[in-house]
Amino acid sequence: MAFSKQFSFWVIFAMALTMANASGYYGSKLSTDYYTESCPDLLEISKYITKEFVKNDPRFAPGLLRMIFHDCIVRGCDASLLLDPTPSNNQTEKDTVPNSTLRGFEVINAIKAKLEEKCPDVVSCADVLALASRDAVVAINGPNWDVPLGRKDGKISLASEALAKIPSPFANITTLKKNFADVGLTPKELAILSGAHTIGDGHCFIIQNRLYNFTGKGDTDPAIEKSYADYLKTKCPPNTGNLQSSVGMDFFTPGKFDEVYYGMVTQRKGLFQSDAALLNDPETSFYVHFQAYSGGSTFAQDFGAAMTRLIQIGVLTDNEGEVRKTCGAVRYNY
Ligand code: HEM
C-alpha cells in the first residue's frame, strides 16, 4: 500500500514535470505559449517581417542581436532602450554613445505595427525585441533558441543607467565579469555571449587609441598581433572619427555565425580590448581556447542556451509593466 502510494506520487510528479516542460515553462513567469490564444500569428509575423528586413540588409542581424543585449543589461529586458526622449525626460537610453550605432529600430516598429493591426494592445515591445533578435540571427543561418514570452514594457529609460551598465569596449576582464555578474550572468556566459562578435562591425573611432595612441605616446596596444594591427590601420587611418568607417569584427567570416571569432581572440586579433581581455581569466580563456581548437563544437548550442537566459534578465510581468501602443513611447503615465 505504502509502495503504491509512493509510486503514484512519483508518477504524478513525473507527469507534472513533463507537462511543465511541454507548456514551455522556464521557472520564470514567462512561457513560450504565452500568446497562443491572444495573438496566434505572432511568431509567424515576427519571423516573416524580420526575415524580409534581413534579406534586404543582413546588417540588421548583428544590429538586433546587439540591441537585445543593450536592452536586457539595463533594467532587464523591458524595452526601456526603445523609448524616445520626451519633454520631461530628454535623455533616454537611446541617447548614449553605445546606443548611437544600434541598428534595427525600424524592424521592431514594423513588427509592432503589424501586431497592432492583428491583435491590438496584446504583445509587448519587450517580447517583440526578444523574438526579432532571435529571428534575425536565424535568418542568417545562426543558432536558434527558445524565446519564452510574457514580458511587459517598462516606463523608465535613463541615459545615465545605460552609460553605467553597458560594458565598455575598453573594459578589463574584472569589470566585464562584474557587468555580467550584476545581471546574474556567469564568466562562462561572458565568454559565450562575446561570441556574438562573430558577426557585425566595429566603428573605427572606438579603436583609434588602441591603434595610434594606446598609452598616450603614439603607440599601438601590444596585445594586438602585429600584422592584424597593420591591417586595421589600413582600414582605420588616424583620426577616423566619423561614423562611416567600420571594420568587420570577425575578419575572416564577418557575415557567418561561427566560432572563428574565438580563433581570432587566441591569435591576439580581437578587435576591442574587451575581446582581448577574455584571455586574462582562466575560465573565459579556457572557453575561448576550447571553441577555437574544437572547431566550435558546442558554440551554437551554448550560445542559444545563454541567449535564452539573457532574454529573461529582470523581466517585468503582469502588472509590473504595460503593453505599449508604439515602442517609442510609454502608454500611460501614472
Ligand atoms: C562583453 C562585453 C561587450 C562589449 C564591451 C561590447 C562592445 C561592442 C562594441 C563597442 C561594438 C561596436 C559598436 C559599433 O562600433 O557600432 C559591438 C558590436 C556588437 N556587439 Fe558587442 N559588446 C559586448 C558584448 C556583446 C554581447 C553579449 C552581444 C550579444 C549577445 C554583443 C553583440 C554585438 C554585435 C552583434 C555587434 C555588431 C553590431 C553591428 O554590426 O551592428 N556584444 N559590441
Coordinates of C-alpha atoms and ligand atoms in Angstrom, one line a residue:
M1 CA 0.0 0.0 0.0
A2 CA 2.8 2.4 1.1
F3 CA 4.7 1.4 -2.0
S4 CA 1.7 2.0 -4.3
K5 CA 1.1 5.5 -2.7
Q6 CA 4.8 6.3 -3.2
F7 CA 4.7 5.0 -6.8
S8 CA 1.6 7.2 -7.6
F9 CA 3.3 10.2 -6.1
W10 CA 6.3 9.8 -8.5
V11 CA 4.1 9.1 -11.5
I12 CA 2.1 12.3 -10.8
F13 CA 5.4 14.2 -10.2
A14 CA 6.9 13.0 -13.4
M15 CA 3.7 13.9 -15.4
A16 CA 3.7 17.3 -13.9
L17 CA 7.3 17.8 -14.9
T18 CA 6.6 16.7 -18.5
M19 CA 3.6 19.0 -18.7
A20 CA 5.5 21.9 -17.4
N21 CA 8.2 21.3 -20.0
A22 CA 5.7 20.9 -22.8
S23 CA 4.0 24.1 -21.9
G24 CA 7.3 26.0 -22.2
Y25 CA 7.5 27.0 -18.5
Y26 CA 11.0 28.1 -17.6
G27 CA 11.0 28.6 -13.9
S28 CA 10.3 32.3 -14.5
K29 CA 6.8 33.6 -15.2
L30 CA 7.4 33.5 -18.9
S31 CA 6.2 30.8 -21.3
T32 CA 6.7 30.1 -24.9
D33 CA 3.0 29.7 -25.5
Y34 CA 2.0 32.9 -23.7
Y35 CA 0.3 34.4 -26.8
T36 CA -1.1 31.2 -28.3
E37 CA -4.6 32.3 -27.8
S38 CA -4.3 36.1 -27.7
C39 CA -2.1 36.5 -30.7
P40 CA -1.8 33.2 -32.6
D41 CA 0.1 34.7 -35.6
L42 CA 2.8 36.4 -33.5
L43 CA 5.6 34.0 -34.2
E44 CA 4.9 34.0 -37.9
I45 CA 4.6 37.8 -38.1
S46 CA 7.9 38.3 -36.3
K47 CA 9.7 35.7 -38.4
Y48 CA 8.4 36.9 -41.7
I49 CA 9.0 40.6 -41.2
T50 CA 12.4 40.1 -39.7
K51 CA 13.5 37.8 -42.5
E52 CA 12.4 40.4 -45.1
F53 CA 14.4 43.1 -43.5
V54 CA 17.5 40.9 -43.1
K55 CA 17.2 39.8 -46.7
N56 CA 17.4 43.4 -47.8
D57 CA 20.2 44.2 -45.4
P58 CA 21.9 41.5 -43.5
R59 CA 23.4 44.1 -41.1
F60 CA 20.0 44.0 -39.3
A61 CA 21.0 40.7 -37.8
P62 CA 24.0 41.9 -35.8
G63 CA 22.1 45.1 -35.1
L64 CA 19.2 43.4 -33.5
L65 CA 21.4 40.9 -31.6
R66 CA 23.3 43.8 -30.1
M67 CA 20.1 45.6 -29.3
I68 CA 18.6 42.9 -27.1
F69 CA 21.8 42.8 -25.2
H70 CA 21.8 46.5 -24.6
D71 CA 18.2 46.4 -23.5
C72 CA 18.4 43.5 -21.1
I73 CA 21.6 44.6 -19.3
V74 CA 19.9 47.9 -18.4
R75 CA 16.8 47.5 -16.2
G76 CA 16.2 44.0 -17.6
C77 CA 14.5 43.1 -20.8
D78 CA 11.8 45.7 -20.6
A79 CA 12.2 47.6 -23.9
S80 CA 13.4 50.6 -22.0
L81 CA 16.0 51.0 -24.7
L82 CA 13.3 51.7 -27.3
L83 CA 11.8 54.8 -25.6
D84 CA 12.3 58.1 -27.3
P85 CA 13.1 61.3 -25.4
T86 CA 10.2 63.4 -24.1
P87 CA 10.0 66.9 -22.8
S88 CA 10.1 65.6 -19.3
N89 CA 12.9 63.1 -20.0
N90 CA 15.2 64.4 -22.8
Q91 CA 17.9 61.8 -22.2
T92 CA 16.8 58.2 -22.6
E93 CA 19.0 55.1 -23.1
K94 CA 18.9 55.7 -26.8
D95 CA 20.7 59.0 -26.5
T96 CA 24.1 57.5 -25.4
V97 CA 27.2 56.8 -27.3
P98 CA 27.0 53.0 -27.0
N99 CA 23.4 53.0 -28.3
S100 CA 24.0 55.6 -31.0
T101 CA 25.2 53.0 -33.5
L102 CA 22.4 50.4 -32.9
R103 CA 20.6 49.2 -36.0
G104 CA 17.1 47.7 -36.3
F105 CA 14.6 50.1 -34.6
E106 CA 12.6 50.1 -37.9
V107 CA 12.3 46.3 -37.8
I108 CA 10.8 46.4 -34.3
N109 CA 8.4 49.2 -35.3
A110 CA 7.3 47.3 -38.4
I111 CA 6.5 44.2 -36.4
K112 CA 4.7 46.1 -33.7
A113 CA 2.6 48.0 -36.2
K114 CA 1.5 44.7 -37.9
L115 CA 0.7 43.3 -34.4
E116 CA -1.4 46.3 -33.5
E117 CA -3.5 45.5 -36.7
K118 CA -3.8 41.8 -35.9
C119 CA -4.1 41.7 -32.1
P120 CA -4.1 45.2 -30.7
D121 CA -2.8 46.0 -27.2
V122 CA -1.6 42.5 -26.6
V123 CA 2.1 42.0 -27.4
S124 CA 4.7 44.0 -25.5
C125 CA 7.6 45.7 -27.3
A126 CA 10.0 43.8 -25.0
D127 CA 8.6 40.5 -26.4
V128 CA 8.8 41.8 -30.0
L129 CA 12.5 42.7 -29.4
A130 CA 13.2 39.3 -27.8
L131 CA 11.6 37.5 -30.8
A132 CA 13.0 39.7 -33.6
S133 CA 16.6 39.4 -32.3
R134 CA 16.3 35.6 -32.4
D135 CA 14.6 35.6 -35.8
A136 CA 17.3 37.9 -37.2
V137 CA 20.1 35.5 -36.2
V138 CA 18.2 32.5 -37.5
A139 CA 17.7 34.4 -40.8
I140 CA 21.5 34.4 -41.4
N141 CA 21.6 30.7 -40.5
G142 CA 22.9 31.3 -37.0
P143 CA 21.8 29.4 -33.9
N144 CA 18.2 29.2 -32.8
W145 CA 17.0 29.5 -29.2
D146 CA 13.8 29.3 -27.2
V147 CA 12.1 32.7 -26.5
P148 CA 9.8 32.4 -23.5
L149 CA 7.2 35.3 -23.7
G150 CA 5.1 37.4 -21.4
R151 CA 7.3 40.4 -20.7
K152 CA 5.7 43.7 -20.0
D153 CA 7.2 47.1 -21.1
G154 CA 8.9 49.4 -18.6
K155 CA 8.2 53.1 -18.3
I156 CA 11.6 54.4 -17.3
S157 CA 14.6 54.9 -19.6
L158 CA 17.6 56.8 -18.4
A159 CA 20.8 57.6 -20.3
S160 CA 22.8 57.6 -17.1
E161 CA 21.9 53.9 -16.5
A162 CA 22.8 52.9 -20.0
L163 CA 26.2 54.5 -19.6
A164 CA 26.7 52.8 -16.3
K165 CA 25.6 49.3 -17.3
I166 CA 26.5 48.7 -20.9
P167 CA 30.0 47.2 -20.9
S168 CA 32.7 49.3 -22.4
P169 CA 35.0 48.1 -25.2
F170 CA 37.9 49.4 -23.1
A171 CA 37.0 47.3 -20.1
N172 CA 39.3 44.8 -18.4
I173 CA 38.2 41.3 -17.5
T174 CA 37.4 42.2 -13.9
T175 CA 35.0 44.9 -14.9
L176 CA 33.4 42.8 -17.7
K177 CA 32.8 39.9 -15.2
K178 CA 31.2 42.4 -12.8
N179 CA 29.0 43.9 -15.6
F180 CA 27.7 40.4 -16.3
A181 CA 27.5 39.2 -12.6
D182 CA 25.4 42.2 -11.9
V183 CA 22.7 40.7 -14.1
G184 CA 23.2 37.1 -13.0
L185 CA 25.4 36.0 -15.9
T186 CA 28.5 33.9 -15.3
P187 CA 32.0 34.3 -16.6
K188 CA 31.4 31.4 -18.9
E189 CA 28.4 33.2 -20.3
L190 CA 30.5 36.2 -20.8
A191 CA 32.8 34.2 -23.0
I192 CA 29.9 32.5 -24.8
L193 CA 27.9 35.7 -25.4
S194 CA 31.0 37.6 -26.5
G195 CA 31.0 35.1 -29.4
A196 CA 28.2 37.4 -30.8
H197 CA 31.2 39.4 -32.2
T198 CA 31.4 36.7 -34.9
I199 CA 29.0 39.0 -36.9
G200 CA 28.8 42.7 -37.4
D201 CA 31.1 45.7 -37.4
G202 CA 33.0 47.9 -35.0
H203 CA 33.5 51.6 -35.8
C204 CA 37.0 52.9 -36.3
F205 CA 36.6 55.7 -33.7
I206 CA 36.4 53.0 -31.0
I207 CA 39.9 51.6 -31.8
Q208 CA 41.7 54.8 -32.6
N209 CA 43.5 54.9 -29.3
R210 CA 44.3 51.2 -29.5
L211 CA 45.9 51.7 -32.9
Y212 CA 47.6 55.0 -32.6
N213 CA 47.9 56.3 -29.0
F214 CA 47.5 53.4 -26.6
T215 CA 49.4 54.9 -23.7
G216 CA 49.4 58.5 -24.9
K217 CA 52.8 58.1 -26.6
G218 CA 51.7 57.4 -30.2
D219 CA 51.9 53.7 -29.6
T220 CA 49.8 50.6 -30.5
D221 CA 48.3 48.3 -27.9
P222 CA 50.9 45.5 -27.7
A223 CA 48.0 43.0 -27.1
I224 CA 47.2 43.2 -30.8
E225 CA 49.1 40.9 -33.1
K226 CA 51.4 43.0 -35.4
S227 CA 50.0 42.0 -38.9
Y228 CA 46.4 42.5 -37.6
A229 CA 47.3 45.9 -36.3
D230 CA 48.8 46.8 -39.6
Y231 CA 45.6 45.6 -41.4
L232 CA 43.4 47.6 -39.0
K233 CA 45.4 50.7 -39.7
T234 CA 44.7 50.4 -43.4
K235 CA 41.0 50.2 -42.7
C236 CA 41.0 52.8 -40.0
P237 CA 43.5 55.6 -40.8
P238 CA 44.5 58.0 -38.0
N239 CA 41.7 60.4 -36.8
T240 CA 38.9 58.4 -38.4
G241 CA 36.4 60.0 -36.1
N242 CA 33.3 59.7 -38.2
L243 CA 30.7 57.0 -38.2
Q244 CA 31.3 56.0 -41.8
S245 CA 34.3 53.8 -41.3
S246 CA 34.0 50.5 -39.7
V247 CA 35.7 47.1 -39.8
G248 CA 34.3 43.6 -39.5
M249 CA 34.8 42.2 -36.0
D250 CA 35.4 38.8 -37.5
F251 CA 38.0 39.4 -40.1
F252 CA 37.7 36.0 -41.8
T253 CA 33.9 35.3 -41.9
P254 CA 32.2 38.5 -40.9
G255 CA 28.7 37.5 -42.1
K256 CA 28.7 34.0 -40.8
F257 CA 27.8 33.0 -37.3
D258 CA 30.6 30.6 -36.5
E259 CA 33.4 30.1 -34.0
V260 CA 36.1 31.9 -36.0
Y261 CA 35.9 34.8 -33.5
Y262 CA 37.4 32.6 -30.8
G263 CA 40.3 31.6 -33.1
M264 CA 41.0 35.3 -33.7
V265 CA 41.0 36.1 -30.0
T266 CA 43.5 33.3 -29.3
Q267 CA 45.7 34.8 -32.1
R268 CA 45.5 38.2 -30.4
K269 CA 43.2 39.5 -33.2
G270 CA 40.3 40.5 -31.1
L271 CA 39.0 43.9 -32.2
F272 CA 38.4 45.5 -28.8
Q273 CA 40.2 45.4 -25.5
S274 CA 37.2 43.7 -24.1
D275 CA 37.6 40.9 -26.7
A276 CA 41.3 40.5 -25.9
A277 CA 40.5 40.6 -22.2
L278 CA 38.8 37.2 -22.4
L279 CA 42.3 35.7 -22.4
N280 CA 43.0 37.2 -19.0
D281 CA 40.9 35.0 -16.8
P282 CA 41.3 31.2 -16.5
E283 CA 37.6 30.4 -17.1
T284 CA 36.9 32.7 -20.0
S285 CA 40.3 31.9 -21.6
F286 CA 39.5 28.2 -21.3
Y287 CA 36.2 28.7 -23.2
V288 CA 37.9 30.8 -25.9
H289 CA 40.6 28.2 -26.5
F290 CA 38.1 25.3 -26.3
Q291 CA 35.9 26.7 -29.1
A292 CA 38.9 27.8 -31.2
Y293 CA 40.5 24.3 -31.0
S294 CA 37.4 22.2 -31.1
G295 CA 36.1 23.9 -34.2
G296 CA 33.2 25.5 -32.3
S297 CA 31.9 22.0 -31.3
T298 CA 29.4 23.3 -28.7
F299 CA 29.3 27.0 -29.6
A300 CA 25.8 27.2 -31.3
Q301 CA 24.2 25.2 -28.5
D302 CA 26.0 27.2 -25.8
F303 CA 25.1 30.5 -27.4
G304 CA 21.4 29.5 -27.7
A305 CA 21.2 28.5 -24.1
A306 CA 23.0 31.6 -22.9
M307 CA 20.6 33.8 -25.0
T308 CA 17.6 32.1 -23.5
R309 CA 18.9 33.2 -20.1
L310 CA 20.0 36.7 -21.2
I311 CA 16.5 37.4 -22.5
Q312 CA 14.9 36.6 -19.2
I313 CA 17.0 39.1 -17.1
G314 CA 14.9 41.2 -14.8
V315 CA 11.7 40.9 -16.8
L316 CA 8.6 42.7 -15.8
T317 CA 5.4 40.6 -15.8
D318 CA 1.7 41.1 -15.2
N319 CA 1.0 44.5 -13.5
E320 CA 4.7 45.3 -13.2
G321 CA 4.7 47.0 -16.6
E322 CA 2.4 47.8 -19.6
V323 CA 1.9 46.9 -23.2
R324 CA 2.9 50.0 -25.2
K325 CA 1.0 51.0 -28.3
T326 CA 4.1 52.2 -30.1
C327 CA 7.5 51.1 -28.9
G328 CA 9.0 54.6 -28.7
A329 CA 6.5 55.9 -26.1
V330 CA 5.0 54.9 -22.8
R331 CA 1.3 54.4 -22.9
Y332 CA 0.1 55.5 -19.5
N333 CA 1.8 57.9 -17.1
Y334 CA 0.5 57.4 -13.7
Ligands
HEM1 C1 31.3 41.7 -23.3 C2 31.1 42.9 -23.4 C3 30.8 43.6 -24.7 C4 31.3 44.7 -25.1 C5 32.4 45.6 -24.4 C6 30.8 45.0 -26.4 C7 31.1 46.1 -27.2 C8 30.8 46.3 -28.5 C9 31.2 47.4 -29.4 C10 32.0 48.6 -28.9 C11 30.7 47.2 -30.6 C12 30.9 48.0 -31.8 C13 29.7 49.0 -32.0 C14 29.9 50.0 -33.1 O1 31.1 50.3 -33.5 O2 28.9 50.4 -33.6 C15 29.9 45.9 -30.5 C16 29.3 45.4 -31.6 C17 28.5 44.3 -31.5 N1 28.1 43.6 -30.3 FE1 29.1 43.8 -28.6 N2 30.0 44.0 -26.8 C18 29.9 43.1 -25.7 C19 29.1 42.0 -25.7 C20 28.1 41.7 -26.6 C21 27.1 40.7 -26.4 C22 26.9 39.9 -25.1 C23 26.4 40.7 -27.5 C24 25.1 39.9 -27.9 C25 24.8 38.8 -27.3 C26 27.0 41.6 -28.5 C27 26.6 41.8 -29.8 C28 27.3 42.6 -30.6 C29 27.0 42.6 -32.1 C30 26.2 41.6 -32.8 C31 27.7 43.7 -32.6 C32 27.8 44.1 -34.1 C33 26.7 45.2 -34.2 C34 26.5 45.7 -35.6 O3 27.3 45.3 -36.6 O4 25.6 46.5 -35.9 N3 28.0 42.2 -27.8 N4 30.0 45.4 -29.3

